Structure formats: structure tokens, C-alpha cells
Short mmCIF file of C-alpha atoms in Angstrom, two decimals:
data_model
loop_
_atom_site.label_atom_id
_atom_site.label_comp_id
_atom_site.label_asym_id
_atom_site.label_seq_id
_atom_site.Cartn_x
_atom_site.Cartn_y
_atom_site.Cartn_z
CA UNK A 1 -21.33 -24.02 -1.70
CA UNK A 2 -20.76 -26.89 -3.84
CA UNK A 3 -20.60 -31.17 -3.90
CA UNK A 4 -17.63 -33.15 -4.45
CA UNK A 5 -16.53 -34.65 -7.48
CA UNK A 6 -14.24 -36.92 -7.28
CA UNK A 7 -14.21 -37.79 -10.87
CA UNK A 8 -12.06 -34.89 -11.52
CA UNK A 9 -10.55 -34.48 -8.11
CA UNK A 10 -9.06 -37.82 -8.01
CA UNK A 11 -8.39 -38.21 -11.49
CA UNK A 12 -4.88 -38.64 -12.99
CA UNK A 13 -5.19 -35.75 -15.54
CA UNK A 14 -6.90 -32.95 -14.24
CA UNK A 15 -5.24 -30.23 -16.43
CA UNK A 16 -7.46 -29.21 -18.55
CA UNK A 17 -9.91 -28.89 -15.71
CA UNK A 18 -7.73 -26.43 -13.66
CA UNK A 19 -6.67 -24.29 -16.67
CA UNK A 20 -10.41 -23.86 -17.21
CA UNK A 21 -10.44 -22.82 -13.48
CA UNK A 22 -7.83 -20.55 -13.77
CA UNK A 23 -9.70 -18.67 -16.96
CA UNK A 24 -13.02 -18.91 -15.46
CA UNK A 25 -11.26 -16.79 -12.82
CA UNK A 26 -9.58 -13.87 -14.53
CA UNK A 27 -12.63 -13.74 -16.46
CA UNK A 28 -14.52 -12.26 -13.51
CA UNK A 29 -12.19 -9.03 -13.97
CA UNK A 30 -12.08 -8.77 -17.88
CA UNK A 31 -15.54 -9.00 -17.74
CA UNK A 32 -16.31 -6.94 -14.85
CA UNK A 33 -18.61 -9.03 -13.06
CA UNK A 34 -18.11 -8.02 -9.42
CA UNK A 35 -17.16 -9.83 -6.26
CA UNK A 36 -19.42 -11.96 -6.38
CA UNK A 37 -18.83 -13.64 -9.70
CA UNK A 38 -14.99 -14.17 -8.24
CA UNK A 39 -15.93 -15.96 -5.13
CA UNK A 40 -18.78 -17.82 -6.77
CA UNK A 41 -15.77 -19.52 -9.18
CA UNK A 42 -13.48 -19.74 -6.97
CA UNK A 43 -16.33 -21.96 -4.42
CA UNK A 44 -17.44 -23.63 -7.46
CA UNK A 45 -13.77 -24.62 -9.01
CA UNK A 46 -12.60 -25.86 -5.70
CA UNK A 47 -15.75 -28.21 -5.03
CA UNK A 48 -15.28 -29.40 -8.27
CA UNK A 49 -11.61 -29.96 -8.77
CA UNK A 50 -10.56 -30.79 -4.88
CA UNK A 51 -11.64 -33.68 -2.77
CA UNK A 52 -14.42 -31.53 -0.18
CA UNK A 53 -17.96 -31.93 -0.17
CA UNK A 54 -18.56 -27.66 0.41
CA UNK A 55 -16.49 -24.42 0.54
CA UNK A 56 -17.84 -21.28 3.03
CA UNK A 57 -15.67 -17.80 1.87
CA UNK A 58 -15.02 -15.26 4.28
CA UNK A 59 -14.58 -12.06 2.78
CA UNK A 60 -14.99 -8.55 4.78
CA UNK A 61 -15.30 -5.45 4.27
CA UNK A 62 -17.53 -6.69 0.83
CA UNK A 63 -20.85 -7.51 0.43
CA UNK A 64 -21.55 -10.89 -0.93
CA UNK A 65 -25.08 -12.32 -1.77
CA UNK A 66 -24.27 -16.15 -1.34
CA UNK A 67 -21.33 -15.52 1.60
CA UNK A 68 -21.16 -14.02 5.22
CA UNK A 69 -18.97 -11.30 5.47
CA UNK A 70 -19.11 -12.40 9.36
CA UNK A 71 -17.88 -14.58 11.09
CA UNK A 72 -17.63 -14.78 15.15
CA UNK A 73 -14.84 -17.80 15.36
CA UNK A 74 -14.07 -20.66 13.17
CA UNK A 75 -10.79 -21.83 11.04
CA UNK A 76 -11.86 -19.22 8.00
CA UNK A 77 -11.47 -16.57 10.78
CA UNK A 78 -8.38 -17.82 12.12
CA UNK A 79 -6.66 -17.80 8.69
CA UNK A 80 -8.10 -14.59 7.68
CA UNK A 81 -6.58 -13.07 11.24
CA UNK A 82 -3.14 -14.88 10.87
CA UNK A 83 -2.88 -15.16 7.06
CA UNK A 84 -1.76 -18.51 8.05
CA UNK A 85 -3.24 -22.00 6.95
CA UNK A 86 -5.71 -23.76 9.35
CA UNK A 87 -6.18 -27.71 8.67
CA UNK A 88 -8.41 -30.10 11.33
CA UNK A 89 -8.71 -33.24 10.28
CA UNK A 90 -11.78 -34.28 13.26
CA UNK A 91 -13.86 -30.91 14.30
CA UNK A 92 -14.98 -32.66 17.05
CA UNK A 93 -11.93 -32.34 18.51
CA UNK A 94 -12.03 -28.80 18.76
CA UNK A 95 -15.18 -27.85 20.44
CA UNK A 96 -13.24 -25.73 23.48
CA UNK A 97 -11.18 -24.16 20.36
CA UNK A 98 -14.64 -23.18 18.62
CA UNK A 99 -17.93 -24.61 20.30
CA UNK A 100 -20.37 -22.23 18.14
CA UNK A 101 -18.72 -22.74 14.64
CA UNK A 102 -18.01 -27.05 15.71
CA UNK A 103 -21.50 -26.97 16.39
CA UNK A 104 -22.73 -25.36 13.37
CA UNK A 105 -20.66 -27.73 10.86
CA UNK A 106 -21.88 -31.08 13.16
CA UNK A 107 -25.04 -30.08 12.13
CA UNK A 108 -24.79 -29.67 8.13
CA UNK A 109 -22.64 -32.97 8.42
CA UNK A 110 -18.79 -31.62 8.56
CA UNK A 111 -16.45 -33.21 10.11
CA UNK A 112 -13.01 -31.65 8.98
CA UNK A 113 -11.69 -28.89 7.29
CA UNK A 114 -8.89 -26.88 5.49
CA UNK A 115 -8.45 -23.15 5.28
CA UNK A 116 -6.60 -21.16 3.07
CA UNK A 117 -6.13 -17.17 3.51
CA UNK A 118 -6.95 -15.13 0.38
CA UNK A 119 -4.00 -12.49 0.82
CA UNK A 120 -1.15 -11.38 -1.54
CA UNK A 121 2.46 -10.53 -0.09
CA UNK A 122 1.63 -7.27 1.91
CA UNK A 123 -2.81 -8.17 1.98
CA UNK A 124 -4.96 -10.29 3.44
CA UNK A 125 -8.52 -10.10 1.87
CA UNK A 126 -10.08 -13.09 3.50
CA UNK A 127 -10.07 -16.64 3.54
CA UNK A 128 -11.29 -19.79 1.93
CA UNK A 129 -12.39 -23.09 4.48
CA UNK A 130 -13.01 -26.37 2.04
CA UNK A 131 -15.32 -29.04 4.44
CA UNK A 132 -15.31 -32.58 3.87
CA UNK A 133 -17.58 -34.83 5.59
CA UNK A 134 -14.61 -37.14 6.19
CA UNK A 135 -12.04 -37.05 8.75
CA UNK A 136 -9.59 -35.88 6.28
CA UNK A 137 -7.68 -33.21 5.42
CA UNK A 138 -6.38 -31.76 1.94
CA UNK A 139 -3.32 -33.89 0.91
CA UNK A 140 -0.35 -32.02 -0.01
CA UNK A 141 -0.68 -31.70 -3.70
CA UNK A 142 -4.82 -30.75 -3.43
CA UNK A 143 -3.90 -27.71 -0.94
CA UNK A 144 -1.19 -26.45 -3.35
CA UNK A 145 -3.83 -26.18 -6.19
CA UNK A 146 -5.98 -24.99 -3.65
CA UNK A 147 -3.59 -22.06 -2.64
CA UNK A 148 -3.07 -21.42 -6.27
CA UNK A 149 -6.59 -20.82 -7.07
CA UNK A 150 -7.18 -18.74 -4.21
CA UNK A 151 -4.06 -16.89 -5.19
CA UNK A 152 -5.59 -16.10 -8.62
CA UNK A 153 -9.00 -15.20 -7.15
CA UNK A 154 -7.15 -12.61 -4.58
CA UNK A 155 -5.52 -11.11 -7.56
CA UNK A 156 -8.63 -10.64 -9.13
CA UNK A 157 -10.74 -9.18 -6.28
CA UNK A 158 -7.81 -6.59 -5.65
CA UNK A 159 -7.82 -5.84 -9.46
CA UNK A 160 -11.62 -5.36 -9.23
CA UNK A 161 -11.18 -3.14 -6.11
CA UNK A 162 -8.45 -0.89 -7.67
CA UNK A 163 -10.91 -0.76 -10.84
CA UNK A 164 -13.68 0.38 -8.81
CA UNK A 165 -11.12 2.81 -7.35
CA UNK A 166 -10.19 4.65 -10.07
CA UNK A 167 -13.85 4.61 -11.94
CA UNK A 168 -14.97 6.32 -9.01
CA UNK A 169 -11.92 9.03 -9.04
CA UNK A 170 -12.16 9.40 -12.60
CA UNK A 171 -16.19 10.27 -12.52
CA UNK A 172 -15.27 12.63 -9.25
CA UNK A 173 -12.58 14.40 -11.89
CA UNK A 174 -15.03 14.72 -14.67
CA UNK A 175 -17.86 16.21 -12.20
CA UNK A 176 -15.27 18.60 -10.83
CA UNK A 177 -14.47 19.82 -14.49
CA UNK A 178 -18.10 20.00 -15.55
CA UNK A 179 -18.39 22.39 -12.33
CA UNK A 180 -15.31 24.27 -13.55
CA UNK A 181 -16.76 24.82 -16.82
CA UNK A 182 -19.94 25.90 -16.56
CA UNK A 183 -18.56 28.46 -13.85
CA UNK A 184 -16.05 29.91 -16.66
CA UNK A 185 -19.44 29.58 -19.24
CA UNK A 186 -21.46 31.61 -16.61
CA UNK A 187 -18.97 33.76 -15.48
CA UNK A 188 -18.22 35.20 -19.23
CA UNK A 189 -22.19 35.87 -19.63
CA UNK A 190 -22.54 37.69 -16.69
CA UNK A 191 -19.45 39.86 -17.77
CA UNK A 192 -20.55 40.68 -21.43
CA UNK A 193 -24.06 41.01 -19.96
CA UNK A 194 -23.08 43.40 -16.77
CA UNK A 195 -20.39 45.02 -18.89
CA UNK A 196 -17.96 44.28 -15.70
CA UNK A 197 -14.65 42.15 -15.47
CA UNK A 198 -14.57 38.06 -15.31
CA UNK A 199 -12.93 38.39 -11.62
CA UNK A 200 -16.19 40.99 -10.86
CA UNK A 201 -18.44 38.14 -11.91
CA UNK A 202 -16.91 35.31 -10.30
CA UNK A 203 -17.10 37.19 -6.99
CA UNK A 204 -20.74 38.14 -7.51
CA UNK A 205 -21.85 34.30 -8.19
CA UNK A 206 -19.73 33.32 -5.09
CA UNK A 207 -20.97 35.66 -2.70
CA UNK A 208 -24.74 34.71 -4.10
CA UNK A 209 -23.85 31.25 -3.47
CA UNK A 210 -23.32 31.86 -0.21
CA UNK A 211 -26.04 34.07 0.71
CA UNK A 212 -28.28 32.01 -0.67
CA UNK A 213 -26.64 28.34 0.59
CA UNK A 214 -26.01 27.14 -2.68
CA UNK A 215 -23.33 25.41 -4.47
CA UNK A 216 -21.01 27.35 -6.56
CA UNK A 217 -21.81 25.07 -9.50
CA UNK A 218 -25.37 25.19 -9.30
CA UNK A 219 -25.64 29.35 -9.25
CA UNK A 220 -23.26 28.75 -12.14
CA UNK A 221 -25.77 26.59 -14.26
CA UNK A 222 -28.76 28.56 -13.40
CA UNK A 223 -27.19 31.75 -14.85
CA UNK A 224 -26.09 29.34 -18.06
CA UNK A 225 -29.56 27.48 -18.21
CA UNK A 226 -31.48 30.75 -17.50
CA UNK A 227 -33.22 29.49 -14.61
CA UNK A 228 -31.98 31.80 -12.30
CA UNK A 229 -32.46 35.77 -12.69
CA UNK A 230 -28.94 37.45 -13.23
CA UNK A 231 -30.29 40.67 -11.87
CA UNK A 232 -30.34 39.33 -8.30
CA UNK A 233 -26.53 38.18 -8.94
CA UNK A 234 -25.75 42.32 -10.37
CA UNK A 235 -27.55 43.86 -8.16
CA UNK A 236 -25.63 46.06 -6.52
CA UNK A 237 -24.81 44.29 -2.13
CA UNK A 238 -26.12 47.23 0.46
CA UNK A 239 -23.54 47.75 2.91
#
């Protein structure tokens, strides 16, 4: 949420303000500050650089601390669902259209709104509504920045999520060779020790595993650790 300023939002040089928007932005990834940080700028840059009074962010499928990742009906919704644009210049007007979300805004003081999907070509991730108290709607120029700084932010939260992606795969890869080599590390000790061939001891540790309900890996790093008595693992399986 955030106030308007309409120092900077009506002001004949903004530049410097939006460039600062626009790094305060990509920050959020370089930094790898979450989510949250992203939508938190991108409310915060738009309240200060656009002519609204407050910003609500629909984003789902993530949890946010300051944003609903809910909502039941409402212009945010709309764009999210159509990846369209969504601009009402007198909510009152629209109370068959939305009666709950009409409602809600009458009551914090809202009277219009503008709302912006956050998508890229092929995604839509959400959407962005900017709420004025006034019966006006983003001018042409204001919902072109607008669009361009919730282009940026979508960018970003994709970025984060393919991050997130990949540092997950990446420590699933290094568990899975950690696994692998303390099965090849326990699987030449229980050869030299048994005085039988690697395949012998491989089979031995597996069919313990089993028998016992126990991970592979686990068996494997008991027999490395010596926490777990060999001899059950050579003795000899009674048929």
C-alpha cells in the first residue's frame, strides 16, 4: 500500500525518479530478496511515481506477507484471468459487476481504479490494481509507465522463480551424488573386508536395505561411519 505523491507524479521531469524505479526493481533479483521485496517496490514505485492514493497486488500461487494471494472478484482478478487491462473510473457504478470487492473499496475510501496484468508474452503471473480516491482513471502516459514497471517486476519474479528452480535441482543433484558416493565408499569396504566382488557387495547392502526398510544410502553410510555392524550385511541369507 502506499499514498500519492503528486510532487513526482505530476511533475515535468520525472526521470530520474523512474530510472531509480526501474533499479530498485532488478535489484530484488541480483540481490535475491524474494517475492516479496519485488512486489513491495513495485507497490511502493507506483504510489510514488503515478497519480493513485494505494496499490493492492494479486499474485497466486506465492505467498506474500503484505498481499492476498486471494481474491474472490474484483478488477485485479479480472486482469489476472484475461491478461487484459481493467480501468473504472466510478466503482460505484459497478456494484452488480462486483458488490463484495465495490463494497470493500467504498469503505477504505476508493472510488476508481486501474489494473494492469503482471504477465510476459506466453505468462500471466498476476496483476497490479492502482486506487485513487478520485473518479479518475490513469491517463494515457501514467498507465504506460505503469505497464512498464509491472513489466520489469514480472521479469523479475519469473527470474526469481527459475532461480529457485534450479537451486532446488542443483541441491537434489548434489544429494543424489553424495548417495552415489558413499554407496561406491561402502561398497569397496565391504569387498576388501568380505574378500568378495564389488557387484557381491552392492547386492548384499541392497537386499539389507530392503529387509530392513531402509534407504540404500543410509545402509551405505552406516557401513562407512561404522554405525552399523557389517556382519549382519555378510552374513550369509537362509533360504
Amino acid at each position: 500500500m502506499g499514498s500519492r505523491d503528486a510532487g513526482i507524479a505530476a511533475g515535468a521531469n520525472r526521470e530520474p525518479a523512474v530510472c531509480a524505479a526501474f533499479a530498485s526493481l532488478t535489484a530484488s533479483v541480483t540481490e535475491d530478496l524474494g517475492p516479496d521485496r519485488v512486489v513491495d517496490t513495485l507497490s511502493s514505485e507506483c504510489a510514488r511515481l503515478l497519480p493513485i492514493d494505494s496499490t493492492e497486488v494479486f499474485l497466486p500461487g506465492v505467498e506474500l506477507e503484505r498481499h492476498s494471494a486471494v481474491a474472490e472478484e474484483g478488477p485485479a482478478l479480472e486482469s489476472f484471468e484475461t491478461g487484459k487491462d481493467v480501468a473504472v473510473h466510478d466503482l460505484s457504478t459497478e456494484v452488480s459487476r462486483w458488490p463484495g470487492y465495490v463494497a470493500r473499496m467504498a469503505g477504505k475510501g476508493y472510488a476508481a481504479v486501474s489494473a494492469l496484468p503482471l504477465r510476459t508474452m506466453d505468462e500471466t503471473v498476476g496483476s497490479i490494481a492502482f486506487l485513487s480516491a478520485e473518479t479518475v482513471v490513469l491517463s494515457v502516459e501514467d498507465r504506460r509507465l505503469g505497464r512498464a514497471l509491472a513489466d520489469v517486476a514480472t521479469l523479475c519474479l519469473l527470474q526469481q522463480r527459475e532461480l529457485r528452480h534450479y537451486r532446488t535441482l542443483s541441491a537434489q543433484l548434489q544429494k543424489a551424488l553424495d548417495s552415489r558416493v558413499v554407496i561406491e565408499q561402502a561398497k569397496g569396504m565391504l569387498a576388501e573386508r568380505a574378500g568378495i566382488d564389488l557387484g557381491t557387495a552392492f547386492h548384499r547392502m541392497r537386499s539389507y536395505a530392503r529387509s530392513s526398510n531402509r534407504k540404500l544410502s543410509d545402509v551405505a553410510r552406516g557401513v562407512v561411519e561404522g554405525t552399523l555392524d557389517t556382519r549382519k550385511l555378510l552374513r550369509p541369507r537362509k533360504r
